[in-house]
Tab-separated table of C-alpha atoms in Angstrom:
chain	number	residue	atom	x	y	z
A	200	MET	CA	-116.556	-72.120	-133.719
A	201	PRO	CA	-114.757	-70.029	-136.364
A	202	GLU	CA	-111.699	-71.409	-138.066
A	203	ALA	CA	-108.546	-70.599	-136.072
A	204	ASP	CA	-106.854	-67.507	-137.517
A	205	TYR	CA	-104.523	-66.960	-134.572
A	206	ARG	CA	-102.417	-69.085	-132.276
A	207	LEU	CA	-103.990	-67.507	-129.207
A	208	THR	CA	-107.156	-65.752	-128.014
A	209	ILE	CA	-106.922	-64.073	-124.613
A	210	ASN	CA	-110.357	-63.809	-123.005
A	211	ILE	CA	-111.133	-61.299	-120.251
A	212	VAL	CA	-114.634	-61.059	-118.772
A	213	THR	CA	-115.221	-57.770	-116.954
A	214	HIS	CA	-117.919	-55.731	-115.274
A	215	GLY	CA	-117.727	-52.648	-113.068
A	216	ARG	CA	-114.010	-52.798	-112.215
A	217	LEU	CA	-112.559	-50.398	-114.748
A	218	GLU	CA	-109.312	-49.488	-112.981
A	219	LEU	CA	-108.398	-53.122	-112.331
A	220	PHE	CA	-109.438	-54.048	-115.869
A	221	LYS	CA	-107.209	-51.325	-117.333
A	222	ARG	CA	-104.179	-52.794	-115.537
A	223	CYS	CA	-105.091	-56.269	-116.741
A	224	LEU	CA	-105.564	-55.206	-120.362
A	225	GLU	CA	-102.383	-53.134	-120.447
A	226	SER	CA	-100.332	-56.023	-119.039
A	227	CYS	CA	-101.801	-58.318	-121.722
A	228	MET	CA	-100.918	-55.860	-124.466
A	229	ARG	CA	-97.338	-55.666	-123.211
A	230	SER	CA	-97.045	-59.477	-123.200
A	231	LEU	CA	-98.982	-60.257	-126.376
A	232	PRO	CA	-97.111	-62.578	-128.769
A	233	LYS	CA	-97.497	-62.600	-132.535
A	234	GLU	CA	-100.614	-64.159	-134.055
A	235	ALA	CA	-102.672	-63.448	-130.945
A	236	GLU	CA	-105.847	-61.497	-130.205
A	237	ILE	CA	-107.552	-60.157	-127.080
A	238	LEU	CA	-111.291	-60.786	-126.728
A	239	VAL	CA	-112.973	-58.727	-123.992
A	240	LEU	CA	-116.528	-59.571	-122.914
A	241	VAL	CA	-118.281	-56.832	-120.941
A	242	ASN	CA	-120.754	-58.803	-118.865
A	243	GLY	CA	-123.762	-56.517	-118.424
A	244	GLY	CA	-124.373	-52.773	-118.525
A	245	ASP	CA	-121.080	-50.950	-117.960
A	246	SER	CA	-120.907	-47.734	-119.974
A	247	ALA	CA	-117.570	-46.643	-118.459
A	248	THR	CA	-115.820	-49.805	-119.647
A	249	VAL	CA	-117.497	-49.643	-123.059
A	250	ASP	CA	-116.403	-46.009	-123.464
A	251	TYR	CA	-112.856	-46.937	-122.503
A	252	LEU	CA	-112.731	-49.841	-124.960
A	253	SER	CA	-114.206	-47.655	-127.715
A	254	SER	CA	-111.318	-45.218	-127.278
A	255	ILE	CA	-108.590	-47.839	-127.826
A	256	GLU	CA	-107.185	-48.323	-131.301
A	257	TYR	CA	-105.288	-51.574	-130.983
A	258	ALA	CA	-105.237	-54.015	-133.884
A	259	ALA	CA	-105.388	-57.186	-131.796
A	260	LEU	CA	-108.289	-56.083	-129.576
A	261	ARG	CA	-111.966	-56.837	-130.104
A	262	TRP	CA	-114.737	-56.611	-127.574
A	263	GLU	CA	-118.405	-57.384	-127.105
A	264	ALA	CA	-120.901	-56.104	-124.544
A	265	LEU	CA	-123.329	-58.845	-123.493
A	266	SER	CA	-126.524	-58.838	-121.500
A	267	GLN	CA	-125.529	-59.863	-117.987
A	268	THR	CA	-125.156	-63.599	-117.521
A	269	SER	CA	-123.028	-66.156	-115.662
A	270	LEU	CA	-119.254	-66.290	-115.943
A	271	ALA	CA	-119.443	-69.877	-117.232
A	272	ARG	CA	-121.762	-68.818	-120.030
A	273	CYS	CA	-119.381	-66.012	-120.986
A	274	ARG	CA	-116.488	-68.490	-121.164
A	275	ASN	CA	-118.543	-70.895	-123.272
A	276	TYR	CA	-119.380	-68.035	-125.597
A	277	ALA	CA	-115.673	-67.190	-125.824
A	278	LEU	CA	-114.919	-70.803	-126.777
A	279	GLN	CA	-117.466	-70.452	-129.547
A	280	VAL	CA	-116.261	-67.160	-131.069
A	281	ALA	CA	-112.501	-67.340	-130.363
A	282	ARG	CA	-110.337	-67.074	-133.469
A	283	GLY	CA	-107.278	-68.554	-131.782
A	284	SER	CA	-106.408	-72.222	-131.449
A	285	VAL	CA	-105.775	-71.674	-127.715
A	286	LEU	CA	-108.169	-69.760	-125.458
A	287	TYR	CA	-106.432	-68.188	-122.448
A	288	CYS	CA	-108.954	-67.209	-119.741
A	289	LEU	CA	-108.061	-64.382	-117.363
A	290	ASP	CA	-109.988	-62.528	-114.665
A	291	ASP	CA	-110.172	-58.765	-114.993
A	292	ASP	CA	-108.252	-58.240	-111.731
A	293	VAL	CA	-105.048	-60.061	-112.716
A	294	GLU	CA	-101.833	-58.759	-114.227
A	295	VAL	CA	-99.642	-60.983	-116.347
A	296	PRO	CA	-95.835	-61.082	-116.331
A	297	PRO	CA	-93.792	-60.889	-119.556
A	298	ARG	CA	-93.728	-64.008	-121.764
A	299	LEU	CA	-96.573	-65.763	-119.928
A	300	PHE	CA	-98.483	-66.378	-123.158
A	301	SER	CA	-95.408	-67.377	-125.168
A	302	ARG	CA	-94.441	-69.976	-122.557
A	303	ALA	CA	-97.964	-71.409	-122.557
A	304	LEU	CA	-98.022	-71.689	-126.354
A	305	ASP	CA	-94.629	-73.408	-126.322
A	306	LEU	CA	-95.953	-76.012	-123.865
A	307	PHE	CA	-99.004	-76.714	-126.023
A	308	GLU	CA	-96.855	-77.053	-129.137
A	309	ARG	CA	-94.395	-79.391	-127.426
A	310	ASP	CA	-97.134	-81.695	-126.115
A	311	PRO	CA	-99.866	-82.504	-128.660
A	312	GLU	CA	-101.878	-84.341	-125.980
A	313	LEU	CA	-102.065	-81.352	-123.633
A	314	CYS	CA	-105.629	-79.983	-123.546
A	315	VAL	CA	-105.826	-77.705	-120.496
A	316	LEU	CA	-103.030	-75.760	-118.838
A	317	GLY	CA	-102.666	-73.310	-115.985
A	318	GLY	CA	-100.573	-72.125	-113.095
A	319	PRO	CA	-100.808	-70.337	-109.754
A	320	ASN	CA	-102.186	-66.903	-109.020
A	321	LEU	CA	-99.914	-64.940	-106.711
A	322	THR	CA	-100.483	-61.948	-104.462
A	323	PRO	CA	-98.969	-58.834	-106.117
A	324	PRO	CA	-95.807	-57.586	-104.358
A	325	MET	CA	-97.231	-54.110	-103.648
A	326	SER	CA	-100.390	-55.399	-101.938
A	327	THR	CA	-101.618	-54.096	-98.588
A	328	LEU	CA	-101.159	-56.126	-95.411
A	329	LYS	CA	-104.800	-57.252	-95.550
A	330	GLN	CA	-104.423	-58.447	-99.118
A	331	ARG	CA	-101.209	-60.288	-98.276
A	332	LEU	CA	-102.970	-61.984	-95.358
A	333	PHE	CA	-105.896	-63.005	-97.568
A	334	GLY	CA	-103.477	-64.481	-100.095
A	335	ALA	CA	-101.317	-66.159	-97.449
A	336	VAL	CA	-104.174	-67.917	-95.654
A	337	MET	CA	-105.077	-69.676	-98.900
A	338	THR	CA	-101.603	-71.251	-98.987
A	339	SER	CA	-102.066	-72.786	-95.530
A	340	TRP	CA	-102.433	-76.559	-95.417
A	341	PHE	CA	-105.107	-76.224	-92.730
A	342	ALA	CA	-107.166	-73.496	-94.422
A	343	ALA	CA	-106.982	-74.854	-97.979
A	344	PRO	CA	-105.298	-78.280	-97.980
A	345	ARG	CA	-106.287	-79.399	-101.484
A	346	VAL	CA	-106.318	-76.088	-103.376
A	347	ARG	CA	-103.325	-74.268	-101.844
A	348	ARG	CA	-101.218	-75.027	-104.920
A	349	ARG	CA	-103.375	-72.563	-106.858
A	350	TYR	CA	-102.134	-69.698	-104.707
A	351	GLY	CA	-98.442	-70.375	-105.065
A	352	ALA	CA	-97.853	-73.007	-102.389
A	353	LEU	CA	-95.595	-75.771	-103.684
A	354	ALA	CA	-97.991	-78.368	-102.344
A	355	ALA	CA	-97.464	-81.101	-104.913
A	356	ARG	CA	-94.812	-82.343	-107.267
A	357	GLY	CA	-95.263	-83.191	-110.899
A	358	LYS	CA	-96.857	-81.387	-113.816
A	359	SER	CA	-100.245	-83.075	-114.091
A	360	ALA	CA	-103.265	-81.156	-112.854
A	361	GLY	CA	-106.661	-81.960	-111.420
A	362	GLU	CA	-109.718	-79.967	-110.438
A	363	PHE	CA	-108.008	-78.743	-107.253
A	364	ASP	CA	-105.174	-77.020	-109.114
A	365	LEU	CA	-106.585	-74.834	-111.892
A	366	MET	CA	-108.641	-71.635	-111.729
A	367	PHE	CA	-110.526	-69.435	-114.196
A	368	CYS	CA	-108.224	-66.501	-113.507
A	369	ASN	CA	-105.317	-68.324	-115.196
A	370	LEU	CA	-106.554	-71.104	-117.472
A	371	ALA	CA	-105.581	-71.981	-121.059
A	372	ILE	CA	-107.530	-74.389	-123.277
A	373	ALA	CA	-106.512	-75.964	-126.605
A	374	ILE	CA	-109.933	-75.556	-128.224
A	375	ALA	CA	-109.664	-78.164	-130.971
A	376	ARG	CA	-108.465	-80.813	-128.484
A	377	ILE	CA	-111.614	-80.474	-126.333
A	378	PRO	CA	-114.733	-82.301	-127.569
A	379	LYS	CA	-117.611	-79.971	-128.415
A	380	TRP	CA	-119.865	-81.570	-125.799
A	381	LEU	CA	-117.444	-80.650	-122.994
A	382	ARG	CA	-118.133	-77.097	-121.876
A	383	PHE	CA	-118.382	-75.162	-118.614
A	384	GLU	CA	-121.416	-75.978	-116.476
A	385	GLU	CA	-123.554	-72.847	-116.610
A	386	ALA	CA	-125.734	-73.709	-113.594
A	387	LEU	CA	-122.828	-73.286	-111.151
A	388	ARG	CA	-122.326	-70.038	-109.242
A	389	SER	CA	-118.602	-70.739	-108.913
A	390	ASN	CA	-116.210	-73.723	-109.256
A	391	GLU	CA	-117.100	-73.986	-112.949
A	392	GLU	CA	-113.481	-74.610	-113.848
A	393	ASN	CA	-113.239	-77.350	-111.208
A	394	ALA	CA	-116.127	-79.241	-112.760
A	395	PHE	CA	-114.654	-78.667	-116.232
A	396	VAL	CA	-111.193	-79.990	-115.338
A	397	ASN	CA	-112.790	-82.902	-113.487
A	398	ALA	CA	-114.729	-83.760	-116.651
A	399	CYS	CA	-111.497	-83.546	-118.663
A	400	ASN	CA	-109.817	-85.971	-116.276
A	401	ARG	CA	-112.718	-88.428	-116.563
A	402	ALA	CA	-112.482	-88.197	-120.375
A	403	ASN	CA	-108.713	-88.913	-120.192
A	404	LEU	CA	-107.871	-85.453	-121.528
A	405	LYS	CA	-104.517	-84.229	-120.306
A	406	ALA	CA	-104.409	-81.222	-117.975
A	407	GLY	CA	-101.151	-79.600	-116.892
A	408	PHE	CA	-99.956	-77.265	-114.152
A	409	GLU	CA	-96.782	-75.173	-114.368
A	410	ASP	CA	-95.479	-73.099	-111.461
A	411	SER	CA	-93.801	-70.744	-113.945
A	412	LEU	CA	-97.153	-69.864	-115.553
A	413	PHE	CA	-98.247	-67.496	-112.806
A	414	VAL	CA	-100.316	-64.338	-112.794
A	415	TYR	CA	-100.579	-61.637	-110.145
A	416	HIS	CA	-104.119	-61.664	-108.772
A	417	HIS	CA	-105.326	-58.653	-106.811
A	418	ARG	CA	-106.859	-59.862	-103.555
A	419	ARG	CA	-109.977	-58.429	-101.963
A	420	SER	CA	-109.399	-55.167	-100.104
A	421	HIS	CA	-111.684	-55.799	-97.119
A	422	LEU	CA	-112.465	-58.737	-94.874
A	423	GLY	CA	-116.165	-58.700	-95.746
A	424	SER	CA	-115.594	-58.981	-99.499
A	425	PHE	CA	-112.965	-61.683	-98.969
A	426	LEU	CA	-115.327	-63.776	-96.846
A	427	ARG	CA	-118.130	-63.337	-99.393
A	428	GLN	CA	-115.723	-64.720	-101.991
A	429	ILE	CA	-114.995	-67.735	-99.763
A	430	ALA	CA	-118.725	-68.258	-99.170
A	431	SER	CA	-119.212	-68.286	-102.936
A	432	TYR	CA	-116.588	-71.047	-103.185
A	433	GLY	CA	-118.516	-73.088	-100.621
A	434	PHE	CA	-121.766	-72.525	-102.504
A	435	GLY	CA	-120.178	-73.613	-105.784
A	436	ARG	CA	-118.548	-76.643	-104.175
A	437	PHE	CA	-121.919	-77.962	-103.011
A	438	GLN	CA	-123.345	-77.440	-106.501
A	439	GLN	CA	-120.388	-79.281	-108.006
A	440	LEU	CA	-120.750	-82.201	-105.584
A	441	THR	CA	-124.372	-82.633	-106.668
A	442	LEU	CA	-123.161	-82.897	-110.268
A	443	ASN	CA	-120.396	-85.399	-109.652
A	444	TRP	CA	-119.626	-86.913	-106.261
A	445	GLN	CA	-116.327	-88.708	-105.769
A	446	VAL	CA	-114.506	-89.958	-102.683
A	447	SER	CA	-111.706	-87.375	-102.989
A	448	SER	CA	-114.312	-84.626	-102.651
A	449	GLY	CA	-115.143	-85.761	-99.117
A	450	ILE	CA	-112.465	-83.524	-97.632
A	451	PHE	CA	-114.540	-80.479	-98.587
A	452	LEU	CA	-117.236	-81.624	-96.182
A	453	VAL	CA	-114.891	-81.184	-93.199
A	454	PRO	CA	-114.764	-77.356	-93.044
A	455	SER	CA	-118.460	-77.257	-93.878
A	456	LEU	CA	-119.235	-79.175	-90.664
A	457	ILE	CA	-117.643	-76.451	-88.507
A	458	TYR	CA	-120.439	-74.029	-89.337
A	459	PRO	CA	-123.391	-76.139	-88.047
A	460	LEU	CA	-121.342	-77.180	-85.002
A	461	VAL	CA	-120.779	-73.547	-84.064
A	462	LEU	CA	-124.424	-72.625	-84.701
A	463	GLY	CA	-125.591	-75.653	-82.723
A	464	GLY	CA	-123.309	-74.804	-79.822
A	465	LEU	CA	-124.596	-71.222	-79.751
A	466	TYR	CA	-128.241	-72.286	-79.996
A	467	PHE	CA	-128.075	-74.956	-77.303
A	468	GLY	CA	-125.725	-72.983	-75.089
A	469	GLN	CA	-122.927	-75.546	-75.304
A	470	GLY	CA	-120.112	-73.250	-74.214
A	471	ALA	CA	-117.796	-76.120	-73.314
A	472	LEU	CA	-118.227	-77.689	-76.769
A	473	LEU	CA	-117.455	-74.385	-78.457
A	474	ALA	CA	-114.406	-73.821	-76.253
A	475	VAL	CA	-112.939	-77.248	-77.090
A	476	LEU	CA	-113.714	-76.779	-80.805
A	477	LEU	CA	-112.130	-73.326	-80.809
A	478	PHE	CA	-109.026	-74.576	-78.978
A	479	LEU	CA	-108.495	-77.492	-81.379
A	480	HIS	CA	-109.129	-75.345	-84.447
A	481	GLN	CA	-106.796	-72.531	-83.401
A	482	THR	CA	-104.084	-75.007	-82.386
A	483	LEU	CA	-104.150	-76.567	-85.846
A	484	SER	CA	-104.222	-73.102	-87.424
A	485	LEU	CA	-101.157	-72.059	-85.436
A	486	ALA	CA	-99.348	-75.264	-86.455
A	487	ALA	CA	-100.125	-74.464	-90.098
A	488	VAL	CA	-98.714	-70.950	-89.674
A	489	LEU	CA	-95.507	-72.172	-88.012
A	490	ASP	CA	-95.019	-74.697	-90.824
A	491	GLY	CA	-96.301	-72.383	-93.546
A	492	GLY	CA	-94.853	-71.596	-96.959
A	493	SER	CA	-92.974	-68.543	-98.131
A	494	GLU	CA	-96.146	-66.436	-98.407
A	495	ILE	CA	-96.849	-66.935	-94.695
A	496	ARG	CA	-93.224	-66.647	-93.590
A	497	GLY	CA	-92.884	-63.418	-95.551
A	498	LEU	CA	-95.388	-61.776	-93.206
A	499	GLY	CA	-93.076	-62.137	-90.217
A	500	TRP	CA	-94.765	-61.809	-86.815
A	501	ARG	CA	-97.911	-60.498	-88.525
A	502	ALA	CA	-98.526	-64.033	-89.788
A	503	ILE	CA	-100.232	-64.662	-86.443
A	504	TRP	CA	-103.312	-62.989	-87.966
A	505	VAL	CA	-103.619	-66.008	-90.254
A	506	VAL	CA	-104.750	-68.043	-87.213
A	507	PRO	CA	-108.098	-66.282	-86.575
A	508	LEU	CA	-108.483	-65.654	-90.305
A	509	THR	CA	-108.418	-69.424	-90.905
A	510	GLY	CA	-111.420	-69.797	-88.624
A	511	CYS	CA	-113.258	-67.071	-90.528
A	512	VAL	CA	-112.481	-68.855	-93.816
A	513	HIS	CA	-113.947	-72.135	-92.584
A	514	LEU	CA	-117.081	-70.462	-91.234
A	515	ALA	CA	-117.629	-68.497	-94.463
A	516	TYR	CA	-117.068	-71.600	-96.576
A	517	GLY	CA	-119.505	-73.590	-94.430
A	518	TYR	CA	-122.071	-70.800	-94.656
A	519	GLY	CA	-121.904	-70.886	-98.461
A	520	PHE	CA	-122.059	-74.696	-98.547
A	521	TRP	CA	-125.125	-75.001	-96.305
A	522	THR	CA	-126.857	-72.056	-97.973
A	523	ALA	CA	-126.539	-73.897	-101.289
A	524	LEU	CA	-127.972	-77.044	-99.686
A	525	PHE	CA	-130.927	-75.087	-98.291
A	526	GLN	CA	-131.641	-73.460	-101.644
A	527	ARG	CA	-131.357	-76.820	-103.365
A	528	LEU	CA	-133.950	-78.334	-101.061
A	529	PHE	CA	-136.474	-75.503	-101.105
A	530	PHE	CA	-135.798	-73.214	-104.079
A	531	HIS	CA	-134.329	-75.454	-106.774
A	532	GLN	CA	-134.286	-73.855	-110.225
A	533	LYS	CA	-132.730	-75.093	-113.428
A	534	SER	CA	-130.536	-72.921	-115.617
A	535	ALA	CA	-132.021	-71.814	-118.937
A	536	GLY	CA	-128.706	-72.466	-120.660
A	537	VAL	CA	-129.149	-69.961	-123.473
A	538	GLN	CA	-126.430	-68.098	-125.328
A	539	PRO	CA	-125.933	-64.513	-124.098
A	540	PRO	CA	-127.093	-61.974	-126.691
A	541	VAL	CA	-124.602	-59.409	-127.920
A	542	VAL	CA	-125.686	-55.897	-126.989
A	543	GLN	CA	-122.799	-54.044	-128.589
A	544	SER	CA	-119.533	-55.040	-130.210
A	545	ARG	CA	-116.515	-53.866	-132.074
A	546	GLU	CA	-114.076	-55.971	-134.014
A	547	GLY	CA	-110.375	-55.247	-133.836
A	548	PHE	CA	-108.998	-52.605	-136.169
A	549	GLU	CA	-107.499	-53.764	-139.441
A	550	THR	CA	-103.729	-54.005	-139.312
A	551	SER	CA	-102.124	-51.553	-141.687
């Protein structure tokens, strides 16, 4: 790791989402504090993004185009080459509010024991109804009981954070305070940050969560892409459980059981079983909507769509979980764990 020349390195990993990435980068430039840099990693062939980055003359920006690899490997590479003392990880489809980075740096400076810090990701105000529904369902205590705090639900008090609170789209790391052996697990398809924060907690490294450190995260535009995202979470959760099982993780098995129950009922023609299961599930979903947070209440009568959407979330999550189990049993492969080669790069312009 190079010697820290800046207080902050903002890391954005992007591929094939140029318009969203432009919004993200522009919001970072507007909010950039002094002694900070932006490090963009283009993950795989993406000539449009490379051309766009090549056209920008901004002193604090540097970028590298890598051969396509996992997100965790990109983040580990960013930890290695960052020139800031704090690495702030963002997804390419977020927009940051003013002073986000300054507030995060202040918190790190005030608490010398703080190693990892993050906050919620909120649905942008101008989102479509579908996007607002996708964001709202993730704040429901029945759809996402342990992780709803990530999406803006005030589900827990206090400032400490665990693996259920922090996400890659809004995650800051004090690089020098993290031991060099502790890095993101590159074999995971998703949930890499969960495993990382869990490892920090086991090593007694302090992780914090601040509601004021929020970003606006663009939700998926269509139901299919949203459910594929949820399935990826289920896949990553199974992978994480195989790395480190703990009793508190048992709750993630509950939604995963809905999927085989539904498939079993369909296969064996157990209509009565499916009817009872559907009734109980939708009753709990409706109770969660009626007692929902501000994101659900803000939808008005349209919040009723959260009820069937909750069932879709559980089925998609279970599909991802059991798919990972099947692949583990029959197609297990180990990650090579090599550093991604740099295909093309450009350092930031010299400040005049």
